[in-house]
Amino acid sequence: MDIIGAQLVNGVSYGLLLFIITCGLSLVFGILGVLNLAHGSLYMFGAYLAYSLTVTYTQSFWIALLVAPIVVALIALVVERTLLRPTYHLGHLSQVLLTFGLAYVFHDIAKFVWGSNVLSITVPPIFSGSTSIFGQTFPVYRLIVIIVGIAIAVMLWLIQDKTRWGAIIRAGLSDKEMIGALGVNIKLVFTVVFVIGGVLAGFGGVVAAPILGIYPSMEFQTLILALVVLVIGGLGSIAGTLVASVLVGVVETFSRFLFPELSMFLIFGLMAIVLVFKPNGLLGKKVA
């Protein structure tokens, strides 16, 4: 039983790490209707920037945690204002193709700047210890990831459901034209939401770097799992993204422990089962 409990804690930790990485993608798709396939690249930039800041410049994880998401947010701002905005009236296909192409451009930029070596950063000294749960030793940092993931989920819930901005965002999801007719600058709302998505991606890159490492094509591997989480949880649902992230994290952790050669098969099998019985995802809504 101890080993099962230990794997469960590992799975929840990994799931909430997935949530931190994926919630920005879910937010952008839910509000803007844009499937941003460059979201994994923004996550990658957050991780690489954290590496440069902690290894080359400041040696401070906390400065990296502050600066890297801001830089990634600026990249997201430029992408939204100059490239995505002209495509909003062209439909989903043009946005998918655009962001898919951007992902490869960002991939080559990262490879040119940081090279092809596998990199890593260390956790801050205050979280570098370990503790015992179910008779197993766990890094404290993984438990901190659980707390951070829950805190972000609560924060996004409060913003979406308890603030005026959240009401505008929800209304924008239901009827963009009506919100525009009421005098709300819907273009500004879109820009802010996309930038917030970038901040969350960059933040996720910094938080995940000590656990998952930094390496070429990390953005594409993460994007695949993020899309699985998005589909299982339901498009545009933060609550669904949270549930799906934990579910995928637990399934992948147990499958890697019990049937390592079938881990991806089991994850995609889970997605297929959810789609059969809940075509809109576990907690998703129909998005026009």
Short mmCIF file of C-alpha atoms in Angstrom, two decimals:
data_model
loop_
_atom_site.label_atom_id
_atom_site.label_comp_id
_atom_site.label_asym_id
_atom_site.label_seq_id
_atom_site.Cartn_x
_atom_site.Cartn_y
_atom_site.Cartn_z
CA MET A 1 0.00 0.00 0.00
CA ASP A 2 2.90 2.33 0.76
CA ILE A 3 4.22 2.15 -2.77
CA ILE A 4 0.74 2.83 -4.19
CA GLY A 5 0.37 5.85 -1.95
CA ALA A 6 3.80 7.06 -3.00
CA GLN A 7 2.94 6.72 -6.69
CA LEU A 8 -0.34 8.54 -6.06
CA VAL A 9 1.50 11.49 -4.54
CA ASN A 10 3.92 11.47 -7.48
CA GLY A 11 1.00 11.37 -9.89
CA VAL A 12 -0.81 14.27 -8.22
CA SER A 13 2.42 16.30 -8.21
CA TYR A 14 3.03 15.62 -11.89
CA GLY A 15 -0.63 16.32 -12.69
CA LEU A 16 -0.57 19.72 -11.01
CA LEU A 17 2.67 20.50 -12.82
CA LEU A 18 0.80 19.71 -16.05
CA PHE A 19 -1.99 22.02 -14.90
CA ILE A 20 0.46 24.88 -14.32
CA ILE A 21 1.78 24.41 -17.86
CA THR A 22 -1.61 23.84 -19.52
CA CYS A 23 -3.98 26.30 -17.84
CA GLY A 24 -2.74 29.18 -20.02
CA LEU A 25 -3.50 27.17 -23.17
CA SER A 26 -6.97 26.36 -21.86
CA LEU A 27 -7.63 29.99 -20.95
CA VAL A 28 -6.60 31.27 -24.40
CA PHE A 29 -8.64 28.64 -26.25
CA GLY A 30 -11.66 29.12 -24.01
CA ILE A 31 -11.79 32.89 -24.43
CA LEU A 32 -10.23 33.61 -27.80
CA GLY A 33 -11.09 30.35 -29.53
CA VAL A 34 -7.44 30.19 -30.62
CA LEU A 35 -5.70 26.82 -30.38
CA ASN A 36 -2.25 28.22 -29.73
CA LEU A 37 0.14 25.48 -30.83
CA ALA A 38 3.03 27.81 -29.93
CA HIS A 39 2.02 27.60 -26.25
CA GLY A 40 4.61 24.87 -25.72
CA SER A 41 7.23 27.21 -27.19
CA LEU A 42 6.32 29.92 -24.69
CA TYR A 43 6.73 27.32 -21.95
CA MET A 44 10.10 26.37 -23.45
CA PHE A 45 11.26 30.01 -23.50
CA GLY A 46 10.34 30.31 -19.82
CA ALA A 47 12.54 27.31 -19.01
CA TYR A 48 15.50 28.45 -21.13
CA LEU A 49 15.31 32.01 -19.80
CA ALA A 50 15.28 30.62 -16.26
CA TYR A 51 18.41 28.66 -17.11
CA SER A 52 20.21 31.74 -18.43
CA LEU A 53 19.17 33.82 -15.44
CA THR A 54 20.07 31.25 -12.80
CA VAL A 55 23.28 29.95 -14.36
CA THR A 56 24.73 32.92 -16.22
CA TYR A 57 23.44 36.15 -14.73
CA THR A 58 21.85 36.28 -11.28
CA GLN A 59 22.12 32.72 -9.86
CA SER A 60 18.73 33.44 -8.28
CA PHE A 61 15.76 31.13 -8.90
CA TRP A 62 13.41 33.77 -7.53
CA ILE A 63 14.55 36.45 -9.97
CA ALA A 64 14.15 33.92 -12.78
CA LEU A 65 10.64 33.13 -11.52
CA LEU A 66 9.81 36.84 -11.75
CA VAL A 67 11.66 37.90 -14.90
CA ALA A 68 11.20 34.91 -17.23
CA PRO A 69 7.34 35.01 -17.24
CA ILE A 70 7.48 38.78 -17.91
CA VAL A 71 9.78 38.30 -20.90
CA VAL A 72 7.57 35.49 -22.20
CA ALA A 73 4.54 37.78 -21.73
CA LEU A 74 6.22 40.39 -23.94
CA ILE A 75 6.82 37.74 -26.60
CA ALA A 76 3.14 36.75 -26.35
CA LEU A 77 2.12 40.40 -26.64
CA VAL A 78 4.10 40.84 -29.86
CA VAL A 79 2.70 37.61 -31.31
CA GLU A 80 -0.89 38.55 -30.50
CA ARG A 81 -0.70 42.14 -31.72
CA THR A 82 1.27 41.57 -34.91
CA LEU A 83 0.43 38.05 -36.08
CA LEU A 84 -2.68 36.61 -34.42
CA ARG A 85 -4.98 39.62 -34.41
CA PRO A 86 -5.25 39.81 -38.22
CA THR A 87 -6.34 36.15 -38.28
CA TYR A 88 -9.27 36.36 -35.82
CA HIS A 89 -11.76 36.68 -38.68
CA LEU A 90 -10.15 33.94 -40.78
CA GLY A 91 -11.17 30.96 -38.66
CA HIS A 92 -9.39 28.31 -36.65
CA LEU A 93 -7.39 26.73 -39.48
CA SER A 94 -5.33 29.82 -40.22
CA GLN A 95 -4.58 30.29 -36.51
CA VAL A 96 -3.55 26.64 -36.11
CA LEU A 97 -1.25 26.84 -39.13
CA LEU A 98 0.21 30.16 -37.96
CA THR A 99 0.96 29.02 -34.41
CA PHE A 100 2.25 25.66 -35.66
CA GLY A 101 4.70 27.48 -37.91
CA LEU A 102 5.65 29.79 -35.06
CA ALA A 103 6.45 26.77 -32.89
CA TYR A 104 9.08 25.66 -35.41
CA VAL A 105 10.49 29.19 -35.72
CA PHE A 106 10.79 29.42 -31.92
CA HIS A 107 12.32 25.93 -31.86
CA ASP A 108 15.12 27.02 -34.23
CA ILE A 109 15.67 30.26 -32.30
CA ALA A 110 16.05 28.34 -29.02
CA LYS A 111 18.41 25.84 -30.64
CA PHE A 112 20.52 28.69 -32.06
CA VAL A 113 20.71 30.57 -28.74
CA TRP A 114 20.98 27.75 -26.20
CA GLY A 115 22.31 24.85 -28.31
CA SER A 116 21.24 21.19 -28.28
CA ASN A 117 22.56 20.09 -24.90
CA VAL A 118 20.30 18.92 -22.09
CA LEU A 119 20.27 21.61 -19.41
CA SER A 120 18.91 21.85 -15.89
CA ILE A 121 18.55 24.31 -13.07
CA THR A 122 18.62 23.64 -9.36
CA VAL A 123 15.75 24.22 -6.97
CA PRO A 124 16.11 27.07 -4.47
CA PRO A 125 17.93 25.99 -1.28
CA ILE A 126 14.82 26.46 0.87
CA PHE A 127 13.04 23.72 -1.15
CA SER A 128 16.03 21.45 -1.77
CA GLY A 129 15.32 19.01 1.05
CA SER A 130 13.15 15.92 1.20
CA THR A 131 10.44 14.52 3.42
CA SER A 132 8.90 11.11 4.07
CA ILE A 133 5.37 10.21 2.92
CA PHE A 134 3.98 6.65 2.92
CA GLY A 135 7.43 5.46 3.93
CA GLN A 136 8.94 6.93 0.76
CA THR A 137 11.25 9.92 0.39
CA PHE A 138 9.82 12.85 -1.58
CA PRO A 139 11.59 16.03 -2.67
CA VAL A 140 10.03 19.02 -0.91
CA TYR A 141 9.98 20.87 -4.25
CA ARG A 142 7.43 18.38 -5.66
CA LEU A 143 5.14 19.06 -2.71
CA ILE A 144 5.56 22.80 -3.31
CA VAL A 145 4.49 22.23 -6.93
CA ILE A 146 1.24 20.70 -5.60
CA ILE A 147 0.60 23.77 -3.45
CA VAL A 148 1.43 26.18 -6.29
CA GLY A 149 -0.83 24.31 -8.70
CA ILE A 150 -3.77 24.44 -6.29
CA ALA A 151 -3.09 28.14 -5.60
CA ILE A 152 -3.15 28.96 -9.34
CA ALA A 153 -6.38 26.99 -9.80
CA VAL A 154 -8.05 28.91 -6.94
CA MET A 155 -6.73 32.24 -8.27
CA LEU A 156 -8.05 31.58 -11.79
CA TRP A 157 -11.42 30.48 -10.34
CA LEU A 158 -11.67 33.66 -8.28
CA ILE A 159 -10.76 35.85 -11.27
CA GLN A 160 -13.18 34.11 -13.62
CA ASP A 161 -16.14 33.77 -11.25
CA LYS A 162 -15.80 36.58 -8.71
CA THR A 163 -14.48 39.63 -10.57
CA ARG A 164 -15.81 42.05 -13.20
CA TRP A 165 -12.99 41.03 -15.53
CA GLY A 166 -14.07 37.43 -15.14
CA ALA A 167 -17.65 38.34 -16.02
CA ILE A 168 -16.45 40.17 -19.15
CA ILE A 169 -14.29 37.20 -20.12
CA ARG A 170 -17.16 34.74 -19.66
CA ALA A 171 -19.50 36.98 -21.62
CA GLY A 172 -16.89 37.34 -24.35
CA LEU A 173 -16.75 33.58 -24.63
CA SER A 174 -20.53 33.38 -25.08
CA ASP A 175 -21.10 36.37 -27.37
CA LYS A 176 -18.16 38.48 -28.52
CA GLU A 177 -20.35 40.80 -30.65
CA MET A 178 -22.70 41.61 -27.75
CA ILE A 179 -19.79 42.47 -25.46
CA GLY A 180 -18.33 44.75 -28.13
CA ALA A 181 -21.71 46.46 -28.57
CA LEU A 182 -21.79 47.22 -24.81
CA GLY A 183 -18.66 49.31 -25.14
CA VAL A 184 -16.14 46.78 -23.89
CA ASN A 185 -12.87 46.88 -25.82
CA ILE A 186 -12.93 43.22 -26.80
CA LYS A 187 -9.59 43.52 -28.62
CA LEU A 188 -7.96 44.66 -25.39
CA VAL A 189 -9.62 41.75 -23.54
CA PHE A 190 -8.21 39.33 -26.12
CA THR A 191 -4.73 40.82 -25.81
CA VAL A 192 -4.80 40.68 -22.01
CA VAL A 193 -6.01 37.07 -22.01
CA PHE A 194 -3.31 36.01 -24.49
CA VAL A 195 -0.61 37.77 -22.46
CA ILE A 196 -1.88 36.08 -19.26
CA GLY A 197 -1.61 32.78 -21.14
CA GLY A 198 1.99 33.68 -21.94
CA VAL A 199 2.72 34.55 -18.31
CA LEU A 200 1.33 31.18 -17.17
CA ALA A 201 3.36 29.34 -19.84
CA GLY A 202 6.56 31.13 -18.82
CA PHE A 203 5.83 30.53 -15.13
CA GLY A 204 5.22 26.86 -15.88
CA GLY A 205 8.55 26.66 -17.72
CA VAL A 206 10.45 28.01 -14.72
CA VAL A 207 8.64 25.79 -12.20
CA ALA A 208 8.96 22.64 -14.35
CA ALA A 209 12.63 23.10 -15.32
CA PRO A 210 14.12 21.61 -12.12
CA ILE A 211 11.88 18.52 -12.48
CA LEU A 212 11.52 17.88 -16.22
CA GLY A 213 14.81 19.43 -17.39
CA ILE A 214 15.47 21.60 -20.44
CA TYR A 215 16.18 20.02 -23.80
CA PRO A 216 15.47 20.43 -27.53
CA SER A 217 11.90 19.58 -28.59
CA MET A 218 10.68 19.78 -24.99
CA GLU A 219 7.94 22.11 -26.23
CA PHE A 220 6.47 19.53 -28.61
CA GLN A 221 6.40 16.74 -26.01
CA THR A 222 4.72 19.05 -23.54
CA LEU A 223 2.27 20.32 -26.16
CA ILE A 224 1.03 16.78 -26.89
CA LEU A 225 0.21 16.16 -23.22
CA ALA A 226 -1.27 19.65 -22.91
CA LEU A 227 -3.63 18.95 -25.83
CA VAL A 228 -4.66 15.63 -24.26
CA VAL A 229 -5.43 17.47 -21.01
CA LEU A 230 -7.37 20.12 -22.94
CA VAL A 231 -9.51 17.53 -24.72
CA ILE A 232 -10.19 15.40 -21.62
CA GLY A 233 -10.98 18.37 -19.38
CA GLY A 234 -13.15 20.19 -21.88
CA LEU A 235 -12.32 23.13 -24.09
CA GLY A 236 -12.07 26.37 -22.18
CA SER A 237 -12.79 24.94 -18.74
CA ILE A 238 -10.23 25.74 -16.04
CA ALA A 239 -11.93 23.30 -13.63
CA GLY A 240 -11.89 20.66 -16.35
CA THR A 241 -8.22 21.35 -17.04
CA LEU A 242 -7.44 20.87 -13.35
CA VAL A 243 -9.32 17.57 -13.13
CA ALA A 244 -7.87 16.30 -16.41
CA SER A 245 -4.31 17.31 -15.45
CA VAL A 246 -4.46 15.36 -12.20
CA LEU A 247 -6.11 12.40 -13.98
CA VAL A 248 -3.48 12.32 -16.74
CA GLY A 249 -0.69 12.78 -14.20
CA VAL A 250 -1.89 9.87 -12.07
CA VAL A 251 -2.52 7.59 -15.08
CA GLU A 252 0.90 8.33 -16.59
CA THR A 253 2.70 7.86 -13.26
CA PHE A 254 1.02 4.51 -12.53
CA SER A 255 1.39 3.32 -16.14
CA ARG A 256 5.12 4.17 -16.16
CA PHE A 257 5.42 2.26 -12.87
CA LEU A 258 3.39 -0.80 -13.91
CA PHE A 259 3.51 -0.87 -17.74
CA PRO A 260 6.20 1.60 -18.88
CA GLU A 261 6.01 0.53 -22.52
CA LEU A 262 2.25 1.26 -22.60
CA SER A 263 2.17 4.61 -20.82
CA MET A 264 1.33 6.78 -23.85
CA PHE A 265 -1.11 4.15 -25.16
CA LEU A 266 -3.01 4.26 -21.86
CA ILE A 267 -3.12 8.07 -21.85
CA PHE A 268 -4.49 8.28 -25.39
CA GLY A 269 -6.83 5.38 -24.58
CA LEU A 270 -8.15 7.41 -21.65
CA MET A 271 -8.71 10.35 -23.99
CA ALA A 272 -10.58 8.15 -26.47
CA ILE A 273 -12.86 6.77 -23.72
CA VAL A 274 -13.67 10.27 -22.48
CA LEU A 275 -14.45 11.45 -26.02
CA VAL A 276 -16.82 8.50 -26.55
CA PHE A 277 -18.86 9.14 -23.41
CA LYS A 278 -18.28 12.91 -22.99
CA PRO A 279 -17.59 14.43 -26.42
CA ASN A 280 -17.20 17.92 -24.90
CA GLY A 281 -14.77 16.72 -22.24
CA LEU A 282 -15.38 16.06 -18.56
CA LEU A 283 -16.38 19.64 -17.70
CA GLY A 284 -16.32 21.36 -21.06
CA LYS A 285 -18.88 23.53 -22.76
CA LYS A 286 -19.75 23.81 -26.39
CA VAL A 287 -17.72 26.59 -27.97
CA ALA A 288 -19.03 28.24 -31.08
#
